[in-house]
Coordinates of C-alpha atoms and ligand atoms in Angstrom, one line a residue:
M1 CA 22.9 18.5 21.2
P2 CA 23.9 15.0 20.3
L3 CA 27.6 14.1 20.3
S4 CA 29.3 14.4 16.9
V5 CA 32.3 12.5 15.5
S6 CA 33.8 12.4 12.1
S7 CA 36.5 9.7 12.6
V8 CA 35.9 5.9 12.8
I9 CA 38.2 5.7 15.8
A10 CA 36.1 8.2 17.8
L11 CA 32.9 6.5 16.7
R12 CA 34.1 3.1 17.8
A13 CA 35.4 4.5 21.1
Q14 CA 31.9 5.9 21.9
H15 CA 30.1 2.8 20.8
A16 CA 32.5 0.6 22.8
A17 CA 31.8 2.6 25.9
W18 CA 28.0 2.2 25.4
R19 CA 28.4 -1.5 24.7
A20 CA 30.5 -1.9 27.9
E21 CA 27.6 -0.3 29.8
G22 CA 25.3 -3.0 28.3
Q23 CA 23.5 -0.4 26.1
R24 CA 21.8 -1.4 22.8
I25 CA 22.8 0.8 19.8
G26 CA 20.5 1.6 16.9
F27 CA 21.8 3.1 13.7
V28 CA 20.2 5.2 10.9
P29 CA 22.4 5.8 7.9
T30 CA 21.4 9.0 5.9
M31 CA 22.7 11.3 3.2
G32 CA 21.5 14.3 5.1
A33 CA 18.9 16.9 3.9
L34 CA 16.8 15.3 6.5
H35 CA 13.0 15.2 6.6
E36 CA 10.4 13.7 8.8
G37 CA 10.9 10.3 7.1
H38 CA 14.5 10.1 8.4
L39 CA 13.5 11.4 11.8
S40 CA 10.8 8.7 12.1
L41 CA 13.5 6.1 11.7
V42 CA 15.4 7.7 14.6
R43 CA 12.2 7.6 16.7
L44 CA 11.6 4.0 15.7
L45 CA 15.1 3.0 17.0
K46 CA 14.6 5.1 20.2
A47 CA 11.9 2.5 21.1
K48 CA 14.2 -0.4 20.2
A49 CA 17.6 0.7 21.5
D50 CA 19.2 2.7 24.3
R51 CA 21.3 4.8 22.0
V52 CA 20.8 6.0 18.5
T53 CA 23.5 7.0 16.1
A54 CA 22.8 8.6 12.7
S55 CA 25.4 9.0 9.9
I56 CA 25.4 11.8 7.4
F57 CA 27.4 11.0 4.3
V58 CA 26.5 11.8 0.7
N59 CA 27.9 8.6 -0.9
P60 CA 29.6 9.3 -4.2
R61 CA 29.6 5.6 -5.1
Q62 CA 25.8 5.5 -5.6
F63 CA 25.7 8.4 -8.1
A64 CA 26.6 7.9 -11.8
A65 CA 28.7 10.6 -13.4
H66 CA 25.6 12.3 -14.9
E67 CA 23.6 12.3 -11.7
D68 CA 23.1 14.9 -9.0
L69 CA 26.0 14.3 -6.6
D70 CA 27.2 17.9 -6.6
A71 CA 23.6 19.3 -6.5
Y72 CA 22.4 16.9 -3.8
P73 CA 20.8 19.1 -1.1
R74 CA 23.1 19.7 2.0
D75 CA 22.1 21.4 5.2
L76 CA 24.4 20.1 8.0
A77 CA 23.4 22.7 10.6
G78 CA 19.7 22.0 9.9
D79 CA 20.3 18.3 10.1
F80 CA 22.0 18.5 13.4
A81 CA 19.1 20.5 14.9
K82 CA 16.5 18.0 13.6
L83 CA 18.5 15.0 14.9
A84 CA 18.8 16.7 18.3
D85 CA 15.1 17.2 18.3
A86 CA 14.4 13.6 17.4
G87 CA 16.6 12.4 20.3
C88 CA 19.5 11.1 18.4
D89 CA 22.6 10.5 20.6
L90 CA 25.5 10.6 18.2
I91 CA 26.0 12.0 14.7
F92 CA 28.7 10.4 12.5
T93 CA 29.9 12.6 9.6
P94 CA 32.8 10.8 7.9
E95 CA 34.9 12.6 5.3
R96 CA 34.8 11.3 1.7
A97 CA 38.6 10.7 1.8
A98 CA 38.3 8.6 4.9
M99 CA 35.5 6.5 3.5
Y100 CA 37.2 6.0 0.1
P101 CA 40.9 6.6 0.6
Q102 CA 43.4 6.5 -2.3
G103 CA 43.6 2.9 -3.6
F104 CA 40.1 1.9 -2.3
A105 CA 39.2 -1.0 -4.6
T106 CA 36.5 -3.1 -3.0
S107 CA 32.8 -3.2 -4.0
V108 CA 30.0 -5.2 -2.5
Q109 CA 27.5 -6.5 -5.1
V110 CA 24.2 -8.0 -3.9
G111 CA 22.5 -10.3 -6.5
G112 CA 18.8 -11.3 -6.6
V113 CA 16.7 -8.5 -5.3
S114 CA 19.0 -5.8 -6.7
E115 CA 18.3 -6.9 -10.2
G116 CA 15.8 -5.0 -12.4
L117 CA 13.6 -2.0 -11.4
E118 CA 16.0 0.7 -10.0
S119 CA 19.0 -1.2 -11.5
S120 CA 17.5 -0.9 -15.0
A121 CA 17.8 2.9 -14.9
R122 CA 20.7 3.1 -12.3
P123 CA 22.9 0.1 -12.8
H124 CA 25.6 1.5 -10.5
F125 CA 23.3 2.3 -7.7
F126 CA 23.0 -0.8 -5.5
G127 CA 26.7 -1.6 -5.7
G128 CA 27.3 1.8 -4.3
V129 CA 24.6 1.5 -1.6
A130 CA 25.7 -2.1 -0.6
T131 CA 29.4 -1.0 -0.4
V132 CA 28.7 2.1 1.8
V133 CA 26.1 0.3 4.0
A134 CA 28.5 -2.6 4.6
K135 CA 31.2 -0.1 5.6
L136 CA 28.9 1.9 7.8
L137 CA 27.6 -1.3 9.6
L138 CA 31.1 -2.5 10.2
Q139 CA 32.2 0.9 11.5
T140 CA 29.2 1.3 13.8
Q141 CA 28.4 -2.3 14.6
P142 CA 24.9 -1.5 15.8
H143 CA 22.4 -4.0 17.3
C144 CA 19.8 -2.7 14.9
A145 CA 19.6 -0.4 11.9
A146 CA 16.6 1.2 10.3
F147 CA 15.8 1.9 6.6
G148 CA 12.7 3.5 5.0
E149 CA 10.2 1.5 3.0
K150 CA 10.1 4.4 0.5
D151 CA 13.3 2.9 -0.9
Y152 CA 11.7 -0.5 -0.9
Q153 CA 14.2 -2.3 -3.2
Q154 CA 17.1 -0.7 -1.2
L155 CA 15.5 -2.1 2.0
L156 CA 15.5 -5.6 0.5
V157 CA 19.0 -5.2 -0.8
V158 CA 20.3 -4.2 2.6
R159 CA 18.4 -7.2 4.2
A160 CA 20.0 -9.6 1.7
L161 CA 23.4 -8.0 2.4
A162 CA 23.1 -8.5 6.2
R163 CA 21.7 -12.0 5.8
D164 CA 24.2 -13.2 3.2
L165 CA 27.3 -11.8 4.9
D166 CA 26.2 -12.6 8.5
F167 CA 26.1 -9.1 9.8
P168 CA 25.0 -9.4 13.4
V169 CA 22.4 -6.7 13.0
E170 CA 18.6 -6.6 13.0
I171 CA 17.4 -4.6 9.9
L172 CA 14.2 -2.7 10.7
A173 CA 11.8 -1.1 8.2
G174 CA 10.1 2.3 8.8
P175 CA 6.9 3.1 6.9
T176 CA 6.9 5.8 4.1
L177 CA 6.0 9.2 5.4
R178 CA 3.9 11.3 3.1
E179 CA 3.0 15.0 2.7
A180 CA -0.7 15.9 3.2
D181 CA -1.3 15.4 -0.5
G182 CA 0.3 11.9 -0.6
L183 CA 3.7 12.7 -2.0
A184 CA 6.3 10.5 -0.4
M185 CA 8.8 12.5 1.6
S186 CA 12.2 12.6 -0.1
S187 CA 15.2 14.9 0.0
R188 CA 14.9 15.2 -3.8
N189 CA 11.4 16.8 -3.5
A190 CA 13.4 20.0 -2.9
Y191 CA 14.3 20.0 -6.7
L192 CA 10.7 20.3 -7.8
S193 CA 9.4 23.6 -9.3
T194 CA 6.0 24.8 -8.1
A195 CA 4.4 23.3 -11.3
Q196 CA 6.2 20.0 -10.9
R197 CA 5.3 19.9 -7.1
A198 CA 1.6 20.1 -8.2
I199 CA 2.0 17.1 -10.5
A200 CA 4.2 14.9 -8.1
P201 CA 1.3 13.6 -5.8
H202 CA -0.3 11.9 -8.8
L203 CA 2.4 9.3 -8.5
H204 CA 0.9 8.1 -5.2
G205 CA -2.6 8.7 -6.5
Q206 CA -2.0 6.5 -9.6
L207 CA -0.4 3.8 -7.4
Q208 CA -3.5 3.7 -5.2
S209 CA -5.9 3.6 -8.2
C210 CA -3.9 0.8 -9.9
A211 CA -3.7 -1.1 -6.6
A212 CA -7.5 -0.8 -6.2
R213 CA -8.1 -2.2 -9.7
I214 CA -5.7 -5.1 -9.0
R215 CA -7.3 -5.8 -5.6
A216 CA -10.6 -5.9 -7.4
R217 CA -9.2 -8.8 -9.5
Q218 CA -8.8 -6.8 -12.7
A219 CA -6.0 -8.3 -14.9
I220 CA -2.6 -7.0 -13.7
T221 CA -0.9 -6.2 -16.9
P222 CA -3.6 -3.9 -18.4
A223 CA -4.0 -2.2 -14.9
L224 CA -0.3 -1.4 -15.0
R225 CA -0.4 -0.1 -18.6
L226 CA -3.5 2.1 -17.7
A227 CA -1.5 3.6 -14.7
E228 CA 1.5 4.2 -16.9
A229 CA -0.7 6.1 -19.4
A230 CA -2.4 8.0 -16.6
L231 CA 1.0 9.1 -15.2
I232 CA 2.1 10.5 -18.5
K233 CA -1.3 12.2 -18.9
A234 CA -0.9 13.7 -15.4
G235 CA 2.3 15.5 -16.6
F236 CA 5.2 13.2 -15.7
D237 CA 7.9 13.2 -18.5
Q238 CA 8.8 9.6 -18.3
V239 CA 7.8 6.4 -16.5
D240 CA 10.9 4.2 -15.8
Y241 CA 8.7 1.4 -14.5
I242 CA 5.5 0.6 -12.8
A243 CA 5.6 -3.0 -11.6
L244 CA 3.8 -5.5 -9.3
R245 CA 6.2 -7.8 -7.6
G246 CA 6.6 -10.3 -4.7
P247 CA 7.1 -8.3 -1.5
E248 CA 10.1 -10.4 -0.3
D249 CA 11.9 -11.3 -3.5
L250 CA 10.6 -8.7 -6.0
A251 CA 9.9 -11.6 -8.4
P252 CA 7.3 -10.9 -11.1
L253 CA 3.9 -12.4 -10.2
P254 CA 2.4 -15.2 -12.3
G255 CA -0.9 -13.4 -12.8
P256 CA -3.1 -12.8 -14.7
T257 CA -4.9 -11.5 -11.5
L258 CA -3.7 -11.1 -7.9
D259 CA -3.7 -14.2 -5.8
R260 CA -1.1 -13.3 -3.1
P261 CA 0.3 -10.2 -1.3
A262 CA 2.4 -8.0 -3.5
R263 CA 4.2 -4.7 -3.8
L264 CA 3.4 -2.1 -6.4
L265 CA 6.5 0.0 -7.3
A266 CA 7.1 2.9 -9.6
A267 CA 9.7 5.3 -10.8
V268 CA 9.0 8.4 -12.8
K269 CA 10.8 11.5 -14.1
L270 CA 9.6 15.1 -13.8
G271 CA 12.1 17.1 -15.7
A272 CA 15.5 16.1 -14.4
T273 CA 14.1 14.9 -11.0
R274 CA 13.4 11.2 -10.5
L275 CA 10.8 10.2 -8.0
I276 CA 10.1 6.7 -6.7
D277 CA 7.3 5.3 -4.6
N278 CA 5.6 2.0 -3.7
I279 CA 2.7 0.6 -1.8
A280 CA 1.6 -2.8 -0.4
V281 CA -1.2 -4.6 -2.3
E282 CA -3.0 -7.3 -0.4
A283 CA -5.2 -9.8 -2.1
A284 CA -8.9 -9.2 -1.2
A285 CA -10.4 -11.9 1.0
Ligands
PAF301 O1 18.8 5.9 1.5 C1 19.8 6.6 1.6 O2 19.8 7.7 2.0 C2 21.2 6.0 1.1 O3 21.0 5.2 0.0 C3 21.9 5.3 2.3 C4 21.2 4.1 2.8 C5 22.2 6.3 3.4 C6 23.3 4.8 1.7 O4 24.1 5.9 1.3

């Protein structure tokens, strides 16, 4: 079983001991309810670092009042077993009151890449993520940290945060892991009913079809509108966005057709459950 600590003092003591032995530390922040996507990040860091620490903390600051903070899936015993299996060395489970004590009044806001897309539907989200990730990076002070490409905009926000505030950490990206039918792994997939679960893989399917059209030099805007209509036809209740953006800055592309590598990103709702996904779109040679 990995070591487990819940105080920052104990975390720092263990990390200081590893550093004193010259060991490199990798870090995977999570909100628990772990799936293979999270575990692949632990394995990615096992190859880059001598020790891997994972945190489990359901961060209230990235949920709006009407969102699923209380319902967010929690399975601490299961998570510990999975992290042990993946070779994690230390699990950090801070208490909410220790992360955000009475009087906590600081928030970290990243501009640029955090604007639009997810922020249009969840304006509070990246402030909450940047604040907790900044705290976790300062608490753990890892050599490298890994984030999944499934949350692509979040990955770019964390990269911008580390770059702009000079965090001495290498931010690594892990590829999206998918179920056999293409659905991107996500802790929130647990909310889906059987009927919704059958609809959910169409998100990835429509991203792929849309990307194929765009790669074949069809005009970008009509291809996006076609995919949006197809998602509603497939049974999704709402399309928050489907957008083609620059892979580094998430800036809209000039169009009308693809002339550079891009990222196709989408967010949809199935009942109360919000699903996001994205894929790379390379311009054909
Ligand atoms: O992606 C997540 O699970 C969360 O947003 C993160 C990065 C652990 C911050 O709470």
